[in-house]
Coordinates of C-alpha atoms in Angstrom, one line a residue:
X1 CA 2.3 9.5 5.5
X2 CA 1.4 6.9 7.8
X3 CA 1.0 8.7 11.1
X4 CA -2.9 9.6 11.9
X5 CA -3.8 13.0 12.9
X6 CA -5.9 13.4 16.3
X7 CA -9.2 13.5 14.2
X8 CA -8.4 10.6 12.2
X9 CA -7.5 8.7 15.5
X10 CA -10.9 9.7 16.8
X11 CA -12.6 8.7 13.7
X12 CA -10.9 5.3 14.1
X13 CA -11.4 4.5 17.6
X14 CA -14.9 5.9 18.2
X15 CA -16.2 5.1 14.7
X16 CA -14.7 2.4 12.5
X17 CA -13.4 0.1 15.2
X18 CA -16.5 -0.3 17.1
X19 CA -18.5 -0.7 13.8
X20 CA -16.4 -3.1 12.5
X21 CA -16.5 -5.4 15.5
X22 CA -20.1 -5.0 15.5
X23 CA -20.7 -5.9 11.9
X24 CA -18.3 -8.7 11.9
X25 CA -17.3 -10.8 8.7
X26 CA -18.8 -14.0 7.5
X27 CA -16.5 -16.8 8.5
X28 CA -16.4 -18.0 5.1
X29 CA -14.8 -14.8 3.8
X30 CA -11.9 -15.1 6.2
X31 CA -8.6 -15.7 4.5
X32 CA -8.0 -18.5 6.7
X33 CA -10.7 -20.5 5.1
X34 CA -8.5 -20.2 2.0
X35 CA -9.1 -24.2 1.4
X36 CA -12.9 -23.8 1.1
X37 CA -15.2 -21.9 -1.3
X38 CA -15.5 -19.3 -2.0
X39 CA -12.1 -18.4 -1.2
X40 CA -10.6 -21.5 -2.5
X41 CA -8.8 -20.8 -5.9
X42 CA -10.7 -22.2 -8.8
X43 CA -8.0 -21.8 -11.6
X44 CA -4.2 -22.7 -11.6
X45 CA -3.4 -19.1 -12.8
X46 CA -1.6 -17.0 -10.2
X47 CA -2.0 -13.2 -10.2
X48 CA -0.3 -10.4 -8.6
X49 CA -2.2 -8.9 -6.2
X50 CA -2.1 -5.5 -8.4
X51 CA -3.3 -7.4 -11.5
X52 CA -6.6 -8.4 -9.6
X53 CA -7.1 -4.9 -7.8
X54 CA -6.1 -2.7 -11.0
X55 CA -9.0 -1.6 -12.7
X56 CA -7.7 1.2 -14.8
X57 CA -8.5 -0.6 -17.8
X58 CA -12.6 -1.3 -17.5
X59 CA -12.3 -4.6 -19.2
X60 CA -9.0 -5.7 -18.2
X61 CA -7.6 -6.0 -21.6
X62 CA -4.2 -4.8 -20.2
X63 CA -4.1 -8.0 -18.1
X64 CA -5.0 -10.1 -21.1
X65 CA -2.1 -8.6 -23.1
X66 CA 0.5 -8.9 -20.5
X67 CA -0.5 -12.5 -19.2
X68 CA -1.8 -14.2 -22.4
X69 CA 0.0 -12.1 -25.2
X70 CA 3.0 -11.7 -23.1
X71 CA 3.4 -7.8 -24.1
X72 CA 5.0 -6.0 -21.2
X73 CA 5.6 -2.4 -22.1
X74 CA 7.5 0.0 -19.7
X75 CA 5.7 1.8 -16.9
X76 CA 3.9 5.1 -17.8
X77 CA 4.9 8.3 -16.0
X78 CA 2.5 7.9 -13.4
X79 CA 3.6 4.5 -12.6
X80 CA 7.1 5.8 -12.2
X81 CA 6.3 8.7 -10.1
X82 CA 4.5 6.5 -7.5
X83 CA 7.2 3.8 -7.5
X84 CA 10.0 6.6 -6.8
X85 CA 8.0 8.7 -4.4
X86 CA 7.1 5.3 -2.5
X87 CA 10.8 4.4 -2.2
X88 CA 11.5 7.9 -0.7
X89 CA 9.0 7.2 1.9
X90 CA 10.5 3.8 2.8
X91 CA 14.0 5.1 2.8
X92 CA 13.3 7.5 5.6
X93 CA 11.3 5.1 7.8
X94 CA 14.1 2.3 7.3
X95 CA 17.0 4.7 7.9
X96 CA 15.3 6.1 11.0
X97 CA 14.9 2.7 12.5
X98 CA 18.5 2.0 11.7
X99 CA 19.7 5.2 13.4
X100 CA 17.7 4.5 16.8
X101 CA 19.2 1.1 16.9
X102 CA 22.7 2.6 16.3
X103 CA 22.5 5.2 18.8
X104 CA 20.1 3.7 21.5
X105 CA 18.0 6.0 23.3
X106 CA 20.5 8.6 24.6
X107 CA 18.4 11.8 23.5
X108 CA 15.8 12.9 21.1
X109 CA 18.4 15.7 20.2
X110 CA 21.2 13.2 19.1
X111 CA 18.7 11.1 17.1
X112 CA 17.0 13.7 15.3
X113 CA 20.2 15.4 14.3
X114 CA 21.4 12.1 12.5
X115 CA 17.9 11.7 11.0
X116 CA 17.9 15.1 9.5
X117 CA 21.0 14.3 7.9
X118 CA 19.2 11.5 5.9
X119 CA 19.2 12.8 2.1
X120 CA 16.8 12.0 -0.6
X121 CA 17.8 9.1 -3.1
X122 CA 19.7 10.9 -6.0
X123 CA 19.7 8.0 -8.3
X124 CA 16.4 7.2 -9.6
X125 CA 16.8 4.6 -12.2
X126 CA 13.0 3.9 -12.4
X127 CA 12.6 7.6 -13.8
X128 CA 14.9 6.7 -16.8
X129 CA 13.3 7.8 -20.3
X130 CA 11.5 10.9 -18.8
X131 CA 11.6 14.4 -20.0
X132 CA 13.9 16.9 -18.0
X133 CA 10.8 18.7 -16.9
X134 CA 9.3 15.7 -15.4
X135 CA 12.7 14.4 -14.0
X136 CA 13.0 17.8 -12.3
X137 CA 9.5 17.7 -10.9
X138 CA 10.3 14.1 -9.3
X139 CA 13.3 15.3 -7.7
X140 CA 11.6 18.4 -6.1
X141 CA 8.8 16.2 -4.9
X142 CA 11.1 13.6 -3.5
X143 CA 13.1 16.1 -1.5
X144 CA 9.6 17.5 -0.3
X145 CA 8.8 13.8 0.9
X146 CA 12.1 13.2 2.6
X147 CA 11.9 16.5 4.5
X148 CA 8.2 16.0 5.3
X149 CA 8.8 12.7 6.7
X150 CA 11.9 13.2 8.8
X151 CA 9.9 16.0 10.6
X152 CA 7.1 13.7 11.4
X153 CA 9.4 10.8 12.5
X154 CA 11.3 13.3 14.8
X155 CA 8.4 14.7 16.2
X156 CA 6.9 11.1 17.2
X157 CA 10.5 10.1 18.3
X158 CA 10.4 13.0 20.7
X159 CA 7.0 12.5 22.1
X160 CA 7.7 8.9 23.0
X161 CA 10.9 9.6 24.5
X162 CA 9.2 12.6 26.7
X163 CA 6.7 9.9 28.0
X164 CA 9.0 7.1 28.6
X165 CA 12.1 7.9 30.6
X166 CA 13.1 4.2 30.7
X167 CA 12.3 3.0 27.2
X168 CA 14.7 0.8 25.2
X169 CA 15.6 1.3 21.6
X170 CA 13.6 -1.8 20.4
X171 CA 10.5 -0.2 22.1
X172 CA 11.2 3.2 20.9
X173 CA 10.9 1.9 17.5
X174 CA 7.8 0.2 17.9
X175 CA 6.2 2.7 19.6
X176 CA 7.3 5.8 17.6
X177 CA 7.5 4.1 13.9
X178 CA 4.6 1.2 14.5
X179 CA 4.7 0.6 10.7
X180 CA 6.1 -2.5 8.8
X181 CA 7.1 -1.1 5.4
X182 CA 6.9 -3.5 2.4
X183 CA 5.8 -6.4 4.5
X184 CA 6.3 -9.6 2.5
X185 CA 3.4 -12.1 2.0
X186 CA 2.7 -15.3 0.4
X187 CA -0.4 -15.2 -1.5
X188 CA -0.4 -18.7 -2.9
X189 CA -3.1 -19.9 -0.5
X190 CA -5.6 -17.5 -2.4
X191 CA -4.4 -18.1 -5.7
X192 CA -2.2 -15.1 -5.8
X193 CA 1.6 -14.6 -6.3
X194 CA 3.8 -16.0 -3.6
X195 CA 5.9 -12.8 -3.6
X196 CA 3.6 -10.0 -2.4
X197 CA 4.5 -6.9 -0.7
X198 CA 2.1 -4.6 1.3
X199 CA 2.9 -0.8 1.4
X200 CA 2.7 -0.8 5.1
X201 CA 0.9 -2.5 8.0
X202 CA 0.2 -1.6 11.7
X203 CA 0.2 -4.4 14.2
X204 CA -1.4 -2.5 17.0
X205 CA -4.8 -2.7 15.6
X206 CA -4.0 -4.8 12.5
X207 CA -4.5 -2.3 9.7
X208 CA -3.4 -2.6 6.1
X209 CA -2.1 0.7 4.6
X210 CA -1.8 1.6 0.9
X211 CA 0.1 4.5 -0.3
X212 CA -1.4 6.3 -3.7
X213 CA 0.0 9.3 -5.6
X214 CA -2.9 9.8 -7.8
X215 CA -6.6 10.5 -7.9
X216 CA -8.9 8.3 -5.5
X217 CA -10.6 5.5 -7.2
X218 CA -13.2 2.7 -5.7
X219 CA -11.1 -0.1 -6.8
X220 CA -8.3 0.9 -4.7
X221 CA -10.1 -0.7 -1.8
X222 CA -9.6 -4.0 -3.5
X223 CA -5.9 -3.5 -2.7
X224 CA -6.4 -3.4 1.0
X225 CA -8.9 -6.1 0.8
X226 CA -6.7 -8.4 -1.0
X227 CA -3.8 -8.0 1.3
X228 CA -6.3 -8.4 4.3
X229 CA -7.3 -11.7 3.0
X230 CA -3.5 -12.9 2.3
X231 CA -2.7 -11.9 6.1
X232 CA -5.3 -13.7 7.5
X233 CA -4.4 -16.9 5.4
X234 CA -0.9 -16.6 6.6
X235 CA -1.2 -15.5 10.2
X236 CA -4.9 -16.5 11.0
X237 CA -5.9 -13.6 12.7
X238 CA -8.5 -11.1 11.5
X239 CA -7.9 -7.8 9.6
X240 CA -10.9 -5.6 9.7
X241 CA -9.4 -2.2 8.8
X242 CA -7.9 -0.6 5.8
X243 CA -6.2 2.7 5.0
X244 CA -5.6 4.4 1.8
X245 CA -3.1 7.3 1.8
X246 CA -3.6 9.6 -1.0
X247 CA -0.5 12.2 -1.3
X248 CA -0.7 15.2 -3.7
X249 CA 1.4 18.3 -4.1
X250 CA 0.4 21.9 -4.1
X251 CA 3.7 24.0 -4.6
X252 CA 6.0 23.3 -2.0
X253 CA 3.2 21.7 0.3
X254 CA 2.5 18.2 0.7
X255 CA -1.3 17.3 1.0
X256 CA -2.3 14.1 2.6
X257 CA -5.8 12.6 2.9
X258 CA -6.7 9.2 4.3
X259 CA -9.7 7.1 3.3
X260 CA -9.9 4.6 6.3
X261 CA -12.4 1.9 5.8
X262 CA -13.7 -1.3 7.0
X263 CA -12.9 -4.4 5.1
X264 CA -16.4 -6.2 5.3
X265 CA -18.0 -8.8 3.4
X266 CA -19.1 -6.7 0.3
X267 CA -15.3 -5.8 -0.5
X268 CA -14.2 -9.3 0.4
X269 CA -16.9 -10.8 -2.1
X270 CA -15.8 -7.9 -4.7
X271 CA -12.1 -9.0 -4.5
X272 CA -12.8 -12.8 -4.7
X273 CA -15.3 -12.5 -7.8
X274 CA -12.6 -10.2 -9.4
X275 CA -9.8 -12.6 -8.9
X276 CA -11.8 -15.6 -10.3
X277 CA -13.0 -13.5 -13.2
X278 CA -9.5 -12.4 -14.2
X279 CA -8.0 -15.7 -13.6
X280 CA -10.6 -17.4 -15.9
X281 CA -9.8 -14.9 -18.6
X282 CA -6.1 -15.7 -18.7
X283 CA -6.4 -19.4 -18.0
X284 CA -8.8 -19.7 -21.1
X285 CA -7.2 -17.0 -23.0
X286 CA -10.5 -14.8 -23.4
X287 CA -9.8 -11.6 -25.0
X288 CA -12.3 -9.1 -23.3
X289 CA -12.2 -6.7 -25.9
X290 CA -11.7 -2.8 -25.8
X291 CA -13.5 -0.6 -23.3
X292 CA -15.9 2.2 -24.6
X293 CA -13.3 4.7 -23.7
X294 CA -9.4 4.1 -23.4
X295 CA -7.3 6.0 -20.6
X296 CA -4.7 8.3 -22.4
X297 CA -1.9 7.1 -20.3
X298 CA -2.3 3.4 -20.4
X299 CA 0.9 1.9 -21.4
X300 CA -0.8 -0.8 -23.6
X301 CA -2.8 1.8 -25.7
X302 CA -0.4 1.0 -28.9
X303 CA -0.8 -2.5 -28.6
X304 CA -4.7 -2.8 -28.3
X305 CA -5.3 -0.7 -31.8

């Protein structure tokens, strides 16, 4: 899911990278200035990053119900599917890295033979409570994801081993699989949860990657923006790029589309304003009321009347 196609690489290298360096970012909106306005947290309330970035409820009444009224319903089917599918991707990446460290760089045939033995997770506790049809569909798609990722990972490994005859296993992992999955971050500097986790992060040209199994939404950019600010606050180097990977299923095929974007001033300001607005709502216990139209799949629907 995380590897760029040749066209996406060209768009990144010839389009977004030069443009991001040319545009720049106002220093006040860099995460390392978390101790100064406008980044400095105004309220004591600490929110999870997804709570800031989530806008499926237009008025954020779901956040009010969860944080103020302490109502915490179970996840809906879309949330469960996203969690399970994300786990399938992570499992292949971690298993592949482990295999390389265990086998060394003896041959791509040996490594890929072992990688091809990786099986999709059979226990899906996150999926409990779903219908038999939904469970069957999830298991089928998990198998598709696992096979898809194994093929892509093996291709990358073979390509790197072909080009570098004297490579070591640590270098092979970093060149073939240059993605840190579930990078842990402390968002406290920015008034966020101390236990954040990015879907994926690429260090070579710092880029935040977020994996989505659903329809594209404009507010999805708030996730990559938030993680970029936190990374800048923690490590003090600039993050200018984000990528949202949208995954869909069409029969026995996986369709992947990537939204590569610059994390500029406008997105950063949007994230900060949203953070402050939601933190104020929680801290001052302000009920934002119902939106004009509710999402039929919202887990808080029965609690909002």
